[in-house]
Amino acid sequence: MENLRDKYEVVIGLEVHAQLKTKSKIFAPDGCEFGHEPNTQTSPITLGMPGVLPVLNKEVVNMGILTGLALNCEIPECCKFDRKQYFYPDLPKGYQISQYDQPICVNGYINVKGKRIGITRAHLEEDAGKLVHAGADGLAGSSYSLVDLNRAGTPLLEIVSEPDMRSSEEARNYMEELRNIVRYIGVCDGNLEEGSMRCDANISIMPKGSKEFGTRAEIKNVNSFSALQRAIEFEIDRQIEIVEEGGQVVQETRLWDDNSKETRSMRGKEDAHDYRYFPEPDLMPLKISREWVNEIKNKMPELPQAKRERYIGLGLSEYDASVIVEQMGLALFFDEVLKSGANPKTAVNFIMGEIAAYLKEEHIEISDTKLTPENLSELISLIEKNTISNNIGKQIIFEMLKDGTSASEIVEKKGLSQITDENALKEIVQKVINSNSNQVEAYKNGKTQLFGFFVGQVMKETKGRANPKAVNDILKEILG
Ligand code: ADP
Ligand code: MG
């Protein structure tokens, strides 16, 4: 397959659904929190009862505008809602309220690892309910399905990219950056596994150098970044094989099965006219004043790209900067530590080193620990003032994480402050030398690698409290 790959260019465009983190639904007052008893978040509006009317939730519009601005989109003065008709048991009204030809956001882009990926548009819509197939739920052989309408009416923002991506890796990077953005601006959890962010990948291939895109297949049901990449890779090979055998790729929707690692045809792709879109008669077109847009613009938090650049400016490597930005909890914690004046490099070494390892091991977030930014900052200043060694710092951080004790308390309680007094250290060094006369002789006869052994002995003697530089200097002086 590898050399066949060289003959083709891959074209990818993503449609990403982000579930907006509002308290109530897009057109109804019922809550949209995850995890409630089935069918308990279902007002008559959600159930599509006759005579009810949708009322637009202003917070949904605020979040739509905020996201559009973060994606460098234009926010048109006027947008409107449309009915998209289709029949399915999880859709009580028989239509979904969406936005068709006048969406809330248009013409945007984001920069992903140096490449600009266009955003065609982003539009607001309501989610459908969920079908629970009883057979799949352990009741094998049962032939019915249950419908849970709690999710129906949950606000979604569908973000549609231009077909600008050329590899599965680019698609994954785009999706990851999009997730970073919606999380940092606080509009979406960005949790692919739980479905608060969902992605349909449109994929086509064309001969290298061709100007005309091939027919695309749309892949649904990818619920992790790695599954997205795997699904795209599988699909590229599938399409190449069809074309190489003289066949044609058909436009269709395919489902990714992450167990069997393949895509399967789900249905032929509907064209827009199949949905019989028409303007939603129960909702007025929505006028968005420039004042409204500016008010939201002024509240824009720092975006991931800007954060990475700021961290690099502080002396972090590009790699460290992106790793920390990927983990929003850690990045926000890091920002607090910086505010209290700590050295950025030392802070990031602690956060990405001991702290990240601890969190991973315990399967928790930084907010689940007792460590405060002030305490980490104090620990760092104790190291910089040479009150304790870096090694001691790395040991006591775990107690700080577990108990919330401050570094100075631990140092005092355990007598961990560093020994920098030259006379005291000389005495200890002398003692080590006296009791290791064989090694001293070997050292003097040229076995200079024993130097580390002496340092180690002094550290052992002082329980790690000796200032390493001072020990080195004294040893050199005495051993000659
Ligand atoms: P639909 O709702 O029919 O899927 P959309 O316009 O909402 O149509 O989305 C189309 C998506 O497919 C966009 O992300 C776009 O970039 C992408 N796309 C369009 N043409 C191609 C193509 N030939 N190959 C790959 N992706 C494509
Ligand atoms: Mg689509």
Coordinates of C-alpha atoms and ligand atoms in Angstrom, one line a residue:
M1 CA 0.0 0.0 0.0
E2 CA 2.9 2.3 0.8
N3 CA 4.0 3.0 -2.8
L4 CA 0.4 3.3 -3.9
R5 CA -0.1 6.0 -1.3
D6 CA 2.5 8.0 -3.2
K7 CA 0.3 8.1 -6.2
Y8 CA -2.6 9.8 -4.4
E9 CA -3.3 12.9 -2.5
V10 CA -5.7 12.7 0.5
V11 CA -8.3 15.4 1.1
I12 CA -10.0 15.6 4.5
G13 CA -12.6 18.0 5.9
L14 CA -14.1 17.6 9.4
E15 CA -17.5 18.4 10.8
V16 CA -17.2 18.7 14.6
H17 CA -20.2 18.8 16.9
A18 CA -19.4 20.6 20.2
Q19 CA -22.0 20.2 23.0
L20 CA -22.3 23.6 24.6
K21 CA -22.1 23.7 28.4
T22 CA -25.3 25.6 29.1
K23 CA -27.5 24.9 32.1
S24 CA -30.6 24.5 30.0
K25 CA -31.5 23.4 26.5
I26 CA -31.3 25.4 23.4
F27 CA -35.1 26.0 23.1
A28 CA -36.5 24.7 26.4
P29 CA -36.0 25.3 30.1
D30 CA -35.1 21.7 31.1
G31 CA -31.5 21.0 32.2
C32 CA -29.0 19.3 30.0
E33 CA -26.7 17.7 32.5
F34 CA -25.4 14.3 31.7
G35 CA -26.2 11.2 33.7
H36 CA -29.8 11.7 34.9
E37 CA -32.5 9.0 34.9
P38 CA -33.8 8.4 31.4
N39 CA -36.6 10.8 30.3
T40 CA -36.5 13.0 33.4
Q41 CA -35.2 16.1 31.5
T42 CA -38.0 16.3 29.1
S43 CA -40.4 19.3 29.0
P44 CA -43.3 19.4 26.6
I45 CA -41.1 21.4 24.3
T46 CA -38.4 18.7 24.2
L47 CA -41.1 16.1 23.6
G48 CA -42.5 18.0 20.7
M49 CA -46.0 18.3 22.0
P50 CA -48.5 20.1 19.8
G51 CA -48.8 23.8 20.4
V52 CA -45.5 24.4 22.2
L53 CA -43.1 27.0 21.0
P54 CA -39.3 27.1 21.1
V55 CA -37.6 30.0 23.0
L56 CA -34.0 30.6 22.1
N57 CA -31.6 30.4 25.0
K58 CA -29.4 33.5 25.0
E59 CA -26.4 31.7 26.6
V60 CA -26.3 29.4 23.6
V61 CA -25.9 32.5 21.3
N62 CA -23.2 34.0 23.6
M63 CA -21.3 30.7 23.4
G64 CA -21.7 30.5 19.7
I65 CA -20.4 34.1 19.2
L66 CA -17.5 33.4 21.6
T67 CA -16.5 30.2 19.7
G68 CA -16.8 32.0 16.4
L69 CA -14.5 34.8 17.5
A70 CA -12.0 32.2 18.9
L71 CA -12.0 30.5 15.4
N72 CA -11.4 33.9 13.6
C73 CA -14.9 33.8 12.1
E74 CA -17.1 36.6 11.0
I75 CA -20.3 36.9 13.0
P76 CA -22.9 38.0 10.5
E77 CA -25.4 40.7 11.6
C78 CA -28.2 38.3 11.0
C79 CA -28.6 34.6 11.2
K80 CA -31.6 32.3 11.2
F81 CA -32.9 28.9 12.2
D82 CA -34.2 26.2 9.8
R83 CA -36.1 23.0 10.1
K84 CA -34.2 19.9 8.9
Q85 CA -36.8 17.1 8.4
Y86 CA -36.1 13.5 8.9
F87 CA -37.9 10.7 10.6
Y88 CA -36.2 8.8 13.5
P89 CA -37.5 7.6 16.8
D90 CA -35.1 9.8 18.8
L91 CA -36.5 12.9 17.2
P92 CA -40.0 13.5 18.5
K93 CA -40.9 16.5 16.4
G94 CA -39.9 14.8 13.1
Y95 CA -37.5 17.7 12.4
Q96 CA -34.4 19.1 14.0
I97 CA -34.0 22.9 14.4
S98 CA -30.7 23.8 12.9
Q99 CA -29.2 26.6 10.8
Y100 CA -28.9 26.1 7.1
D101 CA -27.9 29.0 4.8
Q102 CA -27.4 31.7 7.4
P103 CA -25.3 30.3 10.2
I104 CA -24.0 32.2 13.3
C105 CA -20.3 32.0 12.2
V106 CA -18.7 32.0 8.8
N107 CA -15.3 32.3 7.1
G108 CA -12.9 31.5 9.9
Y109 CA -9.7 29.6 10.3
I110 CA -7.3 28.2 13.0
N111 CA -3.6 27.7 12.8
V112 CA -2.5 24.2 13.5
K113 CA 1.2 23.5 13.8
G114 CA 2.0 26.2 11.4
K115 CA -0.7 25.4 8.8
R116 CA -3.9 27.4 8.4
I117 CA -7.0 25.3 8.3
G118 CA -10.1 27.1 7.0
I119 CA -13.4 27.0 8.9
T120 CA -16.3 27.2 6.4
R121 CA -19.0 27.9 9.0
A122 CA -20.3 27.0 12.5
H123 CA -24.0 26.7 13.1
L124 CA -26.2 26.2 16.1
E125 CA -28.6 23.2 16.4
E126 CA -30.3 21.0 18.8
D127 CA -29.2 17.4 19.6
A128 CA -31.5 14.4 19.2
G129 CA -32.3 11.9 21.9
K130 CA -30.6 8.6 22.4
L131 CA -31.7 5.1 21.4
V132 CA -30.8 2.3 23.7
H133 CA -30.8 -1.0 21.9
A134 CA -32.0 -3.5 24.4
G135 CA -30.2 -6.3 22.6
A136 CA -26.9 -4.5 23.0
D137 CA -27.6 -4.0 26.7
G138 CA -27.1 -7.5 27.7
L139 CA -30.7 -8.6 26.9
A140 CA -29.5 -10.6 23.9
G141 CA -32.3 -11.7 21.7
S142 CA -34.7 -8.9 22.6
S143 CA -36.0 -7.2 19.6
Y144 CA -36.9 -3.7 20.9
S145 CA -35.1 -0.5 21.6
L146 CA -35.7 2.2 24.2
V147 CA -35.6 5.9 23.7
D148 CA -34.1 8.4 26.2
L149 CA -35.0 12.0 25.3
N150 CA -32.8 13.6 28.0
R151 CA -30.3 14.6 25.4
A152 CA -32.9 15.9 22.9
G153 CA -32.6 19.7 22.6
T154 CA -29.1 19.9 24.1
P155 CA -27.3 22.8 22.3
L156 CA -24.7 21.9 19.7
L157 CA -22.4 24.0 17.7
E158 CA -21.4 22.2 14.5
I159 CA -18.0 23.5 13.2
V160 CA -17.4 22.7 9.6
S161 CA -13.9 22.9 8.2
E162 CA -12.7 23.5 4.7
P163 CA -11.3 20.4 3.0
D164 CA -7.8 21.7 3.9
M165 CA -6.2 18.7 5.6
R166 CA -4.0 16.3 3.7
S167 CA -3.2 13.5 6.2
S168 CA -4.7 11.7 9.2
E169 CA -2.1 13.4 11.3
E170 CA -3.2 16.9 10.2
A171 CA -6.8 15.9 10.9
R172 CA -5.9 14.8 14.4
N173 CA -3.9 17.9 15.1
Y174 CA -6.8 20.1 14.0
M175 CA -9.2 18.2 16.1
E176 CA -6.9 18.4 19.2
E177 CA -6.5 22.2 18.7
L178 CA -10.2 22.6 18.3
R179 CA -10.7 20.8 21.5
N180 CA -8.2 22.9 23.3
I181 CA -9.9 26.1 22.1
V182 CA -13.4 25.1 23.2
R183 CA -12.2 24.0 26.5
Y184 CA -10.1 27.1 27.2
I185 CA -13.0 29.4 26.3
G186 CA -15.2 27.3 28.5
V187 CA -18.0 26.4 26.0
C188 CA -17.5 22.6 25.9
D189 CA -15.9 19.8 27.9
G190 CA -14.3 18.5 24.8
N191 CA -14.7 14.9 25.9
L192 CA -14.7 12.6 22.9
E193 CA -15.2 9.5 24.9
E194 CA -18.4 10.8 26.5
G195 CA -19.6 12.3 23.3
S196 CA -19.6 16.0 24.3
M197 CA -17.4 16.5 21.2
R198 CA -18.1 14.4 18.1
C199 CA -16.5 14.3 14.8
D200 CA -17.5 13.3 11.3
A201 CA -14.5 12.9 9.0
N202 CA -15.0 13.5 5.2
I203 CA -12.3 11.8 3.2
S204 CA -11.5 11.5 -0.5
I205 CA -8.5 10.7 -2.6
M206 CA -7.3 12.1 -6.0
P207 CA -4.3 11.4 -8.2
K208 CA -1.3 13.5 -7.1
G209 CA -1.3 16.9 -8.9
S210 CA -5.0 16.7 -9.7
K211 CA -7.1 19.8 -9.1
E212 CA -10.4 18.1 -8.9
F213 CA -11.3 16.5 -5.6
G214 CA -12.5 12.9 -5.5
T215 CA -15.9 11.7 -4.2
R216 CA -15.9 11.8 -0.4
A217 CA -17.1 9.2 2.1
E218 CA -18.2 10.5 5.5
I219 CA -17.0 8.5 8.6
K220 CA -19.0 8.7 11.8
N221 CA -18.6 7.1 15.2
V222 CA -15.0 8.0 16.0
N223 CA -14.7 8.7 19.7
S224 CA -11.1 9.2 20.4
F225 CA -8.2 11.0 18.7
S226 CA -6.4 7.8 17.9
A227 CA -9.6 6.2 16.5
L228 CA -10.0 9.3 14.2
Q229 CA -6.5 8.7 12.9
R230 CA -7.0 4.9 12.5
A231 CA -10.4 5.4 10.8
I232 CA -8.9 7.9 8.3
E233 CA -6.0 5.6 7.6
F234 CA -8.3 2.6 7.0
E235 CA -10.5 4.7 4.7
I236 CA -7.6 6.0 2.6
D237 CA -6.5 2.4 1.9
R238 CA -10.0 1.3 1.2
Q239 CA -10.5 4.1 -1.4
I240 CA -7.2 3.5 -3.0
E241 CA -8.0 -0.1 -3.5
I242 CA -11.3 0.7 -5.1
V243 CA -9.8 3.2 -7.5
E244 CA -6.8 0.9 -8.3
E245 CA -9.3 -1.9 -9.2
G246 CA -11.0 0.5 -11.6
G247 CA -14.0 1.2 -9.4
Q248 CA -15.5 4.4 -8.1
V249 CA -15.8 5.6 -4.5
V250 CA -19.5 6.3 -3.7
Q251 CA -20.7 9.2 -1.6
E252 CA -22.0 7.6 1.5
T253 CA -21.9 7.6 5.3
R254 CA -19.8 4.9 6.8
L255 CA -19.4 3.8 10.5
W256 CA -16.1 3.2 12.1
D257 CA -15.9 0.1 14.2
D258 CA -12.9 0.5 16.5
N259 CA -13.0 -3.2 17.5
S260 CA -12.7 -4.7 14.0
K261 CA -10.7 -1.6 12.9
E262 CA -12.7 -1.0 9.7
T263 CA -15.5 1.2 8.3
R264 CA -18.8 -0.1 7.2
S265 CA -21.4 1.4 5.0
M266 CA -24.3 2.8 7.0
R267 CA -26.4 4.6 4.4
G268 CA -26.2 6.5 1.1
K269 CA -25.5 10.1 1.8
E270 CA -28.5 12.4 1.8
D271 CA -28.3 15.6 -0.2
A272 CA -29.5 18.8 1.4
H273 CA -32.8 18.6 -0.6
D274 CA -33.6 15.3 1.0
Y275 CA -34.0 17.1 4.3
R276 CA -36.5 19.6 2.8
Y277 CA -35.0 22.5 4.8
F278 CA -37.2 25.6 5.3
P279 CA -37.0 28.5 7.7
E280 CA -38.2 27.7 11.2
P281 CA -41.5 29.6 11.4
D282 CA -41.6 29.6 15.2
L283 CA -38.3 31.6 15.6
M284 CA -37.5 35.1 14.4
P285 CA -34.3 35.6 12.5
L286 CA -31.6 36.6 15.0
K287 CA -30.0 40.0 14.8
I288 CA -26.6 40.2 16.5
S289 CA -25.5 43.8 17.1
R290 CA -21.8 44.7 16.9
E291 CA -22.1 45.9 20.6
W292 CA -23.0 42.3 21.5
V293 CA -20.1 40.9 19.6
N294 CA -17.7 43.4 21.1
E295 CA -18.9 42.7 24.6
I296 CA -18.1 39.0 24.1
K297 CA -14.8 39.8 22.4
N298 CA -13.7 41.7 25.5
K299 CA -14.3 38.6 27.6
M300 CA -12.1 36.4 25.5
P301 CA -9.7 34.4 27.6
E302 CA -6.2 33.6 26.5
L303 CA -6.3 31.1 23.6
P304 CA -4.1 28.0 23.5
Q305 CA -1.9 29.3 20.7
A306 CA -1.2 32.6 22.6
K307 CA -0.6 30.6 25.8
R308 CA 2.0 28.3 24.0
E309 CA 3.7 31.4 22.6
R310 CA 3.8 33.1 26.0
Y311 CA 5.3 29.9 27.6
I312 CA 8.0 29.7 24.9
G313 CA 8.8 33.3 25.6
L314 CA 9.4 32.3 29.2
G315 CA 12.1 29.9 28.1
L316 CA 10.0 26.7 27.8
S317 CA 10.8 24.4 24.9
E318 CA 8.1 24.2 22.2
Y319 CA 7.5 20.6 23.2
D320 CA 7.0 21.4 26.9
A321 CA 4.8 24.4 26.0
S322 CA 2.4 22.2 24.0
V323 CA 2.4 19.4 26.4
I324 CA 1.4 21.6 29.3
V325 CA -1.3 23.5 27.2
E326 CA -2.8 20.1 26.3
Q327 CA -3.6 19.6 29.9
M328 CA -5.7 22.6 30.8
G329 CA -5.8 21.9 34.5
L330 CA -2.0 21.9 34.7
A331 CA -1.7 25.0 32.5
L332 CA -4.1 27.1 34.6
F333 CA -2.3 25.9 37.8
F334 CA 1.1 26.8 36.2
D335 CA -0.3 30.3 35.4
E336 CA -1.2 30.8 39.1
V337 CA 2.3 29.6 40.2
L338 CA 3.8 32.2 37.8
K339 CA 1.7 34.9 39.2
S340 CA 3.3 34.4 42.6
G341 CA 6.7 35.0 41.0
A342 CA 8.2 31.6 40.7
N343 CA 10.9 30.7 38.3
P344 CA 9.1 29.3 35.2
K345 CA 11.6 26.6 34.3
T346 CA 11.8 25.2 37.8
A347 CA 8.0 25.4 38.1
V348 CA 7.5 23.5 34.8
N349 CA 10.0 20.9 35.8
F350 CA 8.0 20.1 38.9
I351 CA 4.6 20.3 37.1
M352 CA 5.6 18.1 34.1
G353 CA 7.8 15.9 36.2
E354 CA 6.9 14.7 39.7
I355 CA 3.4 16.3 39.8
A356 CA 2.2 15.0 36.4
A357 CA 3.6 11.5 37.2
Y358 CA 1.7 11.5 40.5
L359 CA -1.6 12.6 38.9
K360 CA -1.2 9.9 36.3
E361 CA -0.5 7.2 38.8
E362 CA -3.4 8.2 41.0
H363 CA -5.8 8.9 38.0
I364 CA -6.7 12.3 39.4
E365 CA -6.6 16.0 38.4
I366 CA -4.4 18.6 40.0
S367 CA -7.6 20.1 41.5
D368 CA -8.1 16.8 43.4
T369 CA -4.8 17.3 45.2
K370 CA -4.1 19.6 48.2
L371 CA -1.2 21.3 46.5
T372 CA -1.8 25.1 46.1
P373 CA 0.1 27.3 43.6
E374 CA 1.4 29.4 46.5
N375 CA 2.9 26.3 48.2
L376 CA 4.6 25.2 45.0
S377 CA 5.9 28.7 44.5
E378 CA 7.3 28.7 48.1
L379 CA 9.0 25.3 47.5
I380 CA 10.7 26.7 44.4
S381 CA 11.9 29.8 46.3
L382 CA 13.4 27.5 49.0
I383 CA 15.4 25.7 46.4
E384 CA 16.5 29.0 44.8
K385 CA 17.6 30.4 48.1
N386 CA 19.6 27.2 48.7
T387 CA 17.7 26.4 51.8
I388 CA 17.0 23.0 50.4
S389 CA 18.4 21.0 47.5
N390 CA 16.5 20.2 44.4
N391 CA 16.5 16.6 45.4
I392 CA 14.9 17.2 48.7
G393 CA 12.3 19.4 46.9
K394 CA 11.5 16.4 44.7
Q395 CA 11.0 14.3 47.7
I396 CA 8.7 16.6 49.7
I397 CA 6.5 17.6 46.8
F398 CA 4.5 14.3 47.3
E399 CA 3.7 15.1 50.9
M400 CA 2.6 18.5 49.8
L401 CA 0.3 17.0 47.2
K402 CA -1.2 14.6 49.7
D403 CA -1.5 16.7 52.8
G404 CA -1.4 20.3 51.6
T405 CA 1.5 21.0 54.0
S406 CA 3.7 23.9 53.0
A407 CA 7.3 23.2 52.1
S408 CA 8.8 25.3 55.0
E409 CA 6.7 23.3 57.5
I410 CA 8.0 20.0 56.2
V411 CA 11.6 21.3 56.0
E412 CA 11.4 22.5 59.6
K413 CA 9.7 19.5 61.0
K414 CA 12.1 17.1 59.3
G415 CA 15.2 19.2 59.6
L416 CA 15.8 19.0 55.8
S417 CA 17.5 22.4 55.3
Q418 CA 20.6 22.2 53.2
I419 CA 24.1 22.1 54.8
T420 CA 26.0 24.9 53.2
D421 CA 28.3 25.7 56.0
E422 CA 31.8 25.1 54.7
N423 CA 33.4 24.0 58.0
A424 CA 30.6 21.6 58.8
L425 CA 30.8 20.1 55.3
K426 CA 34.6 19.8 55.5
E427 CA 34.3 17.8 58.6
I428 CA 31.9 15.4 57.0
V429 CA 34.0 15.0 53.9
Q430 CA 37.1 14.3 56.0
K431 CA 35.2 11.7 57.9
V432 CA 34.2 10.0 54.6
I433 CA 37.8 10.1 53.4
N434 CA 39.2 8.7 56.6
S435 CA 36.9 5.7 56.5
N436 CA 37.5 4.9 52.8
S437 CA 41.2 4.8 52.7
N438 CA 41.3 2.0 50.0
Q439 CA 39.2 4.1 47.6
V440 CA 41.3 7.2 48.3
E441 CA 44.4 5.3 47.4
A442 CA 42.8 3.9 44.2
Y443 CA 41.6 7.4 43.3
K444 CA 45.1 8.9 43.8
N445 CA 46.5 6.1 41.6
G446 CA 44.3 7.3 38.7
K447 CA 40.9 5.8 39.3
T448 CA 39.3 9.2 39.0
Q449 CA 35.8 7.8 38.4
L450 CA 35.7 7.2 42.1
F451 CA 34.9 10.9 42.6
G452 CA 31.2 10.2 42.3
F453 CA 31.5 7.5 45.0
F454 CA 32.8 10.1 47.5
V455 CA 30.0 12.5 46.6
G456 CA 27.5 9.7 47.1
Q457 CA 29.0 8.9 50.5
V458 CA 28.8 12.5 51.7
M459 CA 25.2 12.7 50.5
K460 CA 24.4 9.5 52.4
E461 CA 26.1 10.8 55.5
T462 CA 24.0 14.0 55.3
K463 CA 20.8 12.3 54.1
G464 CA 20.9 14.4 50.9
R465 CA 21.1 17.7 52.7
A466 CA 24.6 18.7 51.6
N467 CA 24.9 21.3 49.0
P468 CA 26.2 19.4 46.0
K469 CA 28.3 22.2 44.6
A470 CA 30.0 22.8 47.9
V471 CA 30.7 19.1 48.4
N472 CA 32.3 18.9 44.9
D473 CA 34.6 21.9 45.7
I474 CA 35.7 20.5 49.0
L475 CA 36.3 17.0 47.7
K476 CA 38.4 18.4 44.8
E477 CA 40.4 20.5 47.3
I478 CA 41.1 17.6 49.7
L479 CA 41.7 14.9 47.1
G480 CA 43.8 17.1 45.0
Ligands
ADP1 P1 -22.8 17.5 4.7 O1 -23.7 18.0 5.7 O2 -23.5 17.0 3.4 O3 -21.8 16.5 5.1 P2 -21.2 19.8 4.9 O4 -21.0 20.9 3.9 O5 -21.8 20.1 6.2 O6 -21.9 18.7 4.1 O7 -19.8 19.2 5.2 C1 -19.0 18.8 4.2 C2 -17.6 18.5 4.8 O8 -16.9 17.7 3.9 C3 -16.8 19.7 5.0 O9 -16.0 19.6 6.2 C4 -15.9 19.8 3.8 O10 -14.6 20.4 4.0 C5 -15.7 18.3 3.5 N1 -15.5 18.0 2.1 C6 -16.2 18.5 1.0 N2 -15.8 18.0 -0.1 C7 -14.8 17.1 0.2 C8 -14.0 16.2 -0.5 N3 -14.1 16.0 -1.8 N4 -13.1 15.4 0.2 C9 -13.0 15.5 1.5 N5 -13.7 16.3 2.2 C10 -14.6 17.1 1.6
MG2 MG -21.6 15.7 6.9

